[in-house]
C-alpha cells in the first residue's frame, strides 16, 4: 500500500534480544492484544522457544505452514498470514560480549 510505512507499528526498547518476529496484518487478531496495543505473549512464546533451540528447519517450516493453514487460524485471520521468526541459538560455548 502506498501509505504502508505510515500505518506500520513498532516499538523499541533497550535489552538483549534472543528472537524477533515480523508479521503481516492478517495475523494481528491472533498475535496482538489490540486493546493494549501489545504483543500477545502466548502466541509468540512457542515460536520464540523453537527458534532459540536447535531444530530441523524443514520440519519447523512444515509445522508452521500446517499451523497457519489450520481451520482454527484461518477462522480468525484476514487475507494474508505471513510470519517470520528469527532467533539465536546459544550453546555452552557461545559467549556474549
CSV table of N, CA and C in Angstrom, one decimal:
chain,number,residue,atom,x,y,z
A,1,UNK,N,0.8,-1.2,0.0
A,1,UNK,CA,0.0,0.0,0.0
A,1,UNK,C,0.9,1.2,0.0
A,2,UNK,N,0.5,2.3,-0.7
A,2,UNK,CA,1.3,3.5,-0.7
A,2,UNK,C,1.6,4.1,0.6
A,3,UNK,N,0.7,3.9,1.6
A,3,UNK,CA,0.9,4.5,2.9
A,3,UNK,C,1.3,3.5,4.0
A,4,UNK,N,1.9,2.4,3.5
A,4,UNK,CA,2.3,1.3,4.4
A,4,UNK,C,3.2,1.7,5.6
A,5,UNK,N,4.1,2.6,5.3
A,5,UNK,CA,5.1,3.0,6.3
A,5,UNK,C,4.4,3.9,7.4
A,6,UNK,N,3.4,4.6,7.0
A,6,UNK,CA,2.7,5.5,8.0
A,6,UNK,C,1.8,4.6,8.8
A,7,UNK,N,1.4,3.4,8.4
A,7,UNK,CA,0.5,2.5,9.1
A,7,UNK,C,1.2,1.5,10.0
A,8,UNK,N,2.5,1.3,9.7
A,8,UNK,CA,3.3,0.3,10.4
A,8,UNK,C,3.4,0.6,11.9
A,9,UNK,N,3.4,-0.4,12.8
A,9,UNK,CA,3.5,-0.2,14.2
A,9,UNK,C,4.8,-0.9,14.6
A,10,UNK,N,5.5,-0.2,15.5
A,10,UNK,CA,6.7,-0.8,16.1
A,10,UNK,C,7.0,-0.2,17.4
A,11,UNK,N,7.8,-0.8,18.2
A,11,UNK,CA,8.3,-0.2,19.4
A,11,UNK,C,9.7,-0.6,19.6
A,12,UNK,N,10.4,0.1,20.4
A,12,UNK,CA,11.9,-0.1,20.6
A,12,UNK,C,12.1,-0.1,22.1
A,13,UNK,N,13.0,-0.9,22.5
A,13,UNK,CA,13.4,-0.9,23.9
A,13,UNK,C,14.9,-1.4,23.9
A,14,UNK,N,15.6,-1.0,25.0
A,14,UNK,CA,17.0,-1.4,25.1
A,14,UNK,C,17.1,-2.6,26.0
A,15,UNK,N,17.4,-3.8,25.4
A,15,UNK,CA,17.5,-5.0,26.1
A,15,UNK,C,18.2,-6.0,25.2
A,16,UNK,N,18.6,-7.1,25.7
A,16,UNK,CA,19.2,-8.2,24.9
A,16,UNK,C,18.0,-8.9,24.1
A,17,UNK,N,18.3,-9.3,22.9
A,17,UNK,CA,17.2,-9.9,22.1
A,17,UNK,C,17.7,-11.3,21.7
A,18,UNK,N,16.8,-12.3,22.0
A,18,UNK,CA,17.1,-13.6,21.6
A,18,UNK,C,16.3,-14.0,20.4
A,19,UNK,N,15.2,-13.4,20.1
A,19,UNK,CA,14.4,-13.7,19.0
A,19,UNK,C,13.5,-12.5,18.6
A,20,UNK,N,13.1,-12.4,17.4
A,20,UNK,CA,12.3,-11.3,16.9
A,20,UNK,C,11.3,-11.9,15.9
A,21,UNK,N,10.1,-11.3,15.8
A,21,UNK,CA,9.1,-11.8,14.9
A,21,UNK,C,8.6,-10.6,14.1
A,22,UNK,N,8.3,-10.8,12.8
A,22,UNK,CA,7.7,-9.9,11.9
A,22,UNK,C,6.5,-10.5,11.3
A,23,UNK,N,5.4,-9.8,11.2
A,23,UNK,CA,4.2,-10.4,10.7
A,23,UNK,C,3.3,-9.4,9.9
A,24,UNK,N,2.5,-9.9,9.1
A,24,UNK,CA,1.6,-9.0,8.4
A,24,UNK,C,0.3,-8.9,9.1
A,25,UNK,N,-0.5,-7.9,8.7
A,25,UNK,CA,-1.7,-7.6,9.5
A,25,UNK,C,-2.7,-8.7,9.5
A,26,UNK,N,-2.6,-9.7,8.6
A,26,UNK,CA,-3.6,-10.8,8.7
A,26,UNK,C,-3.5,-11.6,10.0
A,27,UNK,N,-2.4,-11.5,10.7
A,27,UNK,CA,-2.2,-12.3,11.9
A,27,UNK,C,-2.5,-11.4,13.2
A,28,UNK,N,-2.8,-10.2,13.0
A,28,UNK,CA,-2.9,-9.3,14.2
A,28,UNK,C,-3.9,-9.7,15.2
A,29,UNK,N,-5.0,-10.3,14.7
A,29,UNK,CA,-6.1,-10.7,15.7
A,29,UNK,C,-5.7,-11.8,16.6
A,30,UNK,N,-4.7,-12.6,16.1
A,30,UNK,CA,-4.2,-13.7,16.9
A,30,UNK,C,-3.0,-13.3,17.8
A,31,UNK,N,-2.2,-12.4,17.3
A,31,UNK,CA,-0.9,-12.1,17.8
A,31,UNK,C,-0.8,-10.9,18.7
A,32,UNK,N,-1.8,-10.0,18.7
A,32,UNK,CA,-1.7,-8.8,19.4
A,32,UNK,C,-2.9,-8.7,20.4
A,33,UNK,N,-2.6,-8.0,21.5
A,33,UNK,CA,-3.7,-7.6,22.4
A,33,UNK,C,-4.1,-6.2,21.9
A,34,UNK,N,-5.1,-6.1,21.1
A,34,UNK,CA,-5.4,-4.9,20.4
A,34,UNK,C,-5.8,-3.8,21.3
A,35,UNK,N,-6.5,-4.1,22.4
A,35,UNK,CA,-6.9,-3.1,23.4
A,35,UNK,C,-5.7,-2.4,24.0
A,36,UNK,N,-4.6,-3.2,24.3
A,36,UNK,CA,-3.4,-2.6,24.9
A,36,UNK,C,-2.4,-2.2,23.9
A,37,UNK,N,-2.5,-2.7,22.6
A,37,UNK,CA,-1.5,-2.4,21.6
A,37,UNK,C,-0.2,-3.1,21.9
A,38,UNK,N,-0.3,-4.3,22.5
A,38,UNK,CA,0.9,-5.0,22.8
A,38,UNK,C,0.9,-6.4,22.2
A,39,UNK,N,2.1,-7.1,22.1
A,39,UNK,CA,2.1,-8.4,21.6
A,39,UNK,C,1.4,-9.4,22.6
A,40,UNK,N,0.7,-10.4,22.1
A,40,UNK,CA,0.1,-11.4,22.9
A,40,UNK,C,1.1,-12.5,23.1
A,41,UNK,N,1.7,-12.5,24.3
A,41,UNK,CA,2.8,-13.5,24.6
A,41,UNK,C,2.5,-14.9,24.3
A,42,UNK,N,1.3,-15.5,24.6
A,42,UNK,CA,1.0,-16.9,24.3
A,42,UNK,C,1.1,-17.2,22.9
A,43,UNK,N,0.9,-16.3,22.0
A,43,UNK,CA,1.0,-16.5,20.6
A,43,UNK,C,2.5,-16.7,20.2
A,44,UNK,N,3.3,-15.8,20.7
A,44,UNK,CA,4.7,-15.8,20.2
A,44,UNK,C,5.6,-16.8,21.0
A,45,UNK,N,5.3,-17.1,22.2
A,45,UNK,CA,6.1,-18.0,23.0
A,45,UNK,C,6.6,-19.3,22.3
A,46,UNK,N,5.7,-20.1,21.7
A,46,UNK,CA,6.2,-21.3,21.1
A,46,UNK,C,7.1,-21.1,19.9
A,47,UNK,N,6.9,-20.0,19.2
A,47,UNK,CA,7.8,-19.7,18.1
A,47,UNK,C,9.2,-19.2,18.6
A,48,UNK,N,9.2,-18.4,19.6
A,48,UNK,CA,10.5,-17.9,20.1
A,48,UNK,C,11.2,-19.1,20.8
A,49,UNK,N,10.5,-19.9,21.5
A,49,UNK,CA,11.1,-21.1,22.1
A,49,UNK,C,11.8,-22.0,21.0
A,50,UNK,N,11.1,-22.2,19.9
A,50,UNK,CA,11.6,-23.1,18.8
A,50,UNK,C,12.8,-22.5,18.2
A,51,UNK,N,12.8,-21.2,17.9
A,51,UNK,CA,14.0,-20.7,17.1
A,51,UNK,C,15.2,-20.4,18.0
A,52,UNK,N,15.1,-20.5,19.3
A,52,UNK,CA,16.3,-20.4,20.2
A,52,UNK,C,16.9,-21.7,20.6
A,53,UNK,N,16.4,-22.8,19.9
A,53,UNK,CA,16.9,-24.1,20.2
A,53,UNK,C,17.3,-24.7,18.8
A,54,UNK,N,18.1,-25.8,18.9
A,54,UNK,CA,18.4,-26.5,17.6
A,54,UNK,C,17.2,-27.1,17.1
A,55,UNK,N,16.9,-27.0,15.8
A,55,UNK,CA,15.7,-27.6,15.2
A,55,UNK,C,16.0,-27.9,13.8
A,56,UNK,N,15.1,-28.8,13.3
A,56,UNK,CA,15.1,-29.2,11.9
A,56,UNK,C,14.3,-28.1,11.1
A,57,UNK,N,15.0,-27.3,10.3
A,57,UNK,CA,14.3,-26.2,9.7
A,57,UNK,C,13.2,-26.7,8.7
A,58,UNK,N,13.4,-27.8,8.1
A,58,UNK,CA,12.3,-28.3,7.2
A,58,UNK,C,11.1,-28.7,7.9
A,59,UNK,N,11.3,-29.4,9.1
A,59,UNK,CA,10.2,-29.8,9.9
A,59,UNK,C,9.5,-28.6,10.5
A,60,UNK,N,10.3,-27.6,11.0
A,60,UNK,CA,9.7,-26.4,11.6
A,60,UNK,C,8.9,-25.6,10.5
A,61,UNK,N,9.4,-25.6,9.3
A,61,UNK,CA,8.6,-24.9,8.2
A,61,UNK,C,7.3,-25.6,7.9
A,62,UNK,N,7.4,-27.0,7.9
A,62,UNK,CA,6.2,-27.8,7.7
A,62,UNK,C,5.1,-27.5,8.8
A,63,UNK,N,5.6,-27.5,10.0
A,63,UNK,CA,4.7,-27.3,11.2
A,63,UNK,C,4.1,-25.9,11.1
A,64,UNK,N,4.9,-24.9,10.8
A,64,UNK,CA,4.4,-23.5,10.7
A,64,UNK,C,3.3,-23.4,9.6
A,65,UNK,N,3.6,-24.0,8.4
A,65,UNK,CA,2.6,-24.0,7.3
A,65,UNK,C,1.3,-24.7,7.8
A,66,UNK,N,1.5,-25.8,8.5
A,66,UNK,CA,0.3,-26.5,9.0
A,66,UNK,C,-0.5,-25.6,9.9
A,67,UNK,N,0.2,-25.0,10.9
A,67,UNK,CA,-0.5,-24.1,11.8
A,67,UNK,C,-1.2,-23.0,11.1
A,68,UNK,N,-0.5,-22.3,10.2
A,68,UNK,CA,-1.1,-21.1,9.6
A,68,UNK,C,-2.2,-21.5,8.6
A,69,UNK,N,-2.2,-22.7,8.1
A,69,UNK,CA,-3.3,-23.2,7.3
A,69,UNK,C,-4.4,-23.9,8.0
A,70,UNK,N,-4.3,-24.0,9.3
A,70,UNK,CA,-5.3,-24.7,10.1
A,70,UNK,C,-6.7,-24.0,10.1
A,71,UNK,N,-7.7,-24.7,10.2
A,71,UNK,CA,-9.1,-24.1,10.3
A,71,UNK,C,-9.2,-23.1,11.4
A,72,UNK,N,-8.6,-23.5,12.5
A,72,UNK,CA,-8.7,-22.6,13.7
A,72,UNK,C,-8.0,-21.3,13.5
A,73,UNK,N,-6.9,-21.2,12.8
A,73,UNK,CA,-6.2,-20.0,12.5
A,73,UNK,C,-6.9,-19.2,11.4
A,74,UNK,N,-7.3,-20.0,10.3
A,74,UNK,CA,-8.0,-19.3,9.2
A,74,UNK,C,-9.3,-18.6,9.6
A,75,UNK,N,-10.0,-19.2,10.6
A,75,UNK,CA,-11.2,-18.6,11.0
A,75,UNK,C,-11.0,-17.3,11.7
A,76,UNK,N,-9.8,-17.0,12.2
A,76,UNK,CA,-9.6,-15.8,12.9
A,76,UNK,C,-8.6,-14.8,12.3
A,77,UNK,N,-8.3,-15.1,11.0
A,77,UNK,CA,-7.3,-14.2,10.3
A,77,UNK,C,-7.9,-13.6,9.1
A,78,UNK,N,-7.2,-12.6,8.6
A,78,UNK,CA,-7.6,-11.9,7.3
A,78,UNK,C,-6.9,-12.6,6.1
A,79,UNK,N,-6.8,-11.8,5.1
A,79,UNK,CA,-6.3,-12.3,3.8
A,79,UNK,C,-5.0,-12.9,3.8
A,80,UNK,N,-4.0,-12.4,4.5
A,80,UNK,CA,-2.7,-12.9,4.4
A,80,UNK,C,-2.2,-13.3,5.8
A,81,UNK,N,-1.3,-14.3,5.8
A,81,UNK,CA,-0.8,-14.8,7.1
A,81,UNK,C,0.7,-15.0,6.9
A,82,UNK,N,1.5,-13.9,6.9
A,82,UNK,CA,2.9,-14.0,6.8
A,82,UNK,C,3.6,-13.9,8.2
A,83,UNK,N,4.4,-14.8,8.6
A,83,UNK,CA,5.1,-14.7,9.8
A,83,UNK,C,6.6,-15.1,9.6
A,84,UNK,N,7.5,-14.2,10.1
A,84,UNK,CA,8.9,-14.5,10.0
A,84,UNK,C,9.4,-14.5,11.5
A,85,UNK,N,10.0,-15.5,11.9
A,85,UNK,CA,10.6,-15.6,13.3
A,85,UNK,C,12.1,-15.9,13.2
A,86,UNK,N,12.9,-15.1,13.8
A,86,UNK,CA,14.3,-15.2,13.7
A,86,UNK,C,14.8,-15.3,15.2
A,87,UNK,N,15.7,-16.3,15.4
A,87,UNK,CA,16.2,-16.4,16.8
A,87,UNK,C,17.7,-16.8,16.8
A,88,UNK,N,18.3,-16.7,17.9
A,88,UNK,CA,19.7,-17.1,18.1
A,88,UNK,C,19.8,-18.2,19.0
A,89,UNK,N,20.4,-19.3,18.5
A,89,UNK,CA,20.6,-20.5,19.4
A,89,UNK,C,21.9,-20.3,20.1
A,90,UNK,N,21.9,-20.4,21.4
A,90,UNK,CA,23.1,-20.3,22.2
A,90,UNK,C,23.5,-21.7,22.7
A,91,UNK,N,24.7,-22.0,22.6
A,91,UNK,CA,25.3,-23.2,23.2
A,91,UNK,C,26.2,-22.8,24.3
A,92,UNK,N,26.6,-23.9,25.1
A,92,UNK,CA,27.5,-23.6,26.2
A,92,UNK,C,28.8,-22.9,25.8
A,93,UNK,N,29.2,-23.1,24.5
A,93,UNK,CA,30.4,-22.5,24.0
A,93,UNK,C,30.3,-21.0,23.6
A,94,UNK,N,29.0,-20.6,23.4
A,94,UNK,CA,28.8,-19.2,22.9
A,94,UNK,C,29.1,-18.3,24.1
A,95,UNK,N,29.6,-17.1,23.8
A,95,UNK,CA,29.9,-16.1,24.8
A,95,UNK,C,29.2,-14.8,24.3
A,96,UNK,N,28.6,-14.1,25.3
A,96,UNK,CA,28.0,-12.8,25.0
A,96,UNK,C,29.1,-11.8,25.3
A,97,UNK,N,29.3,-10.8,24.4
A,97,UNK,CA,30.3,-9.8,24.7
A,97,UNK,C,29.6,-8.5,25.2
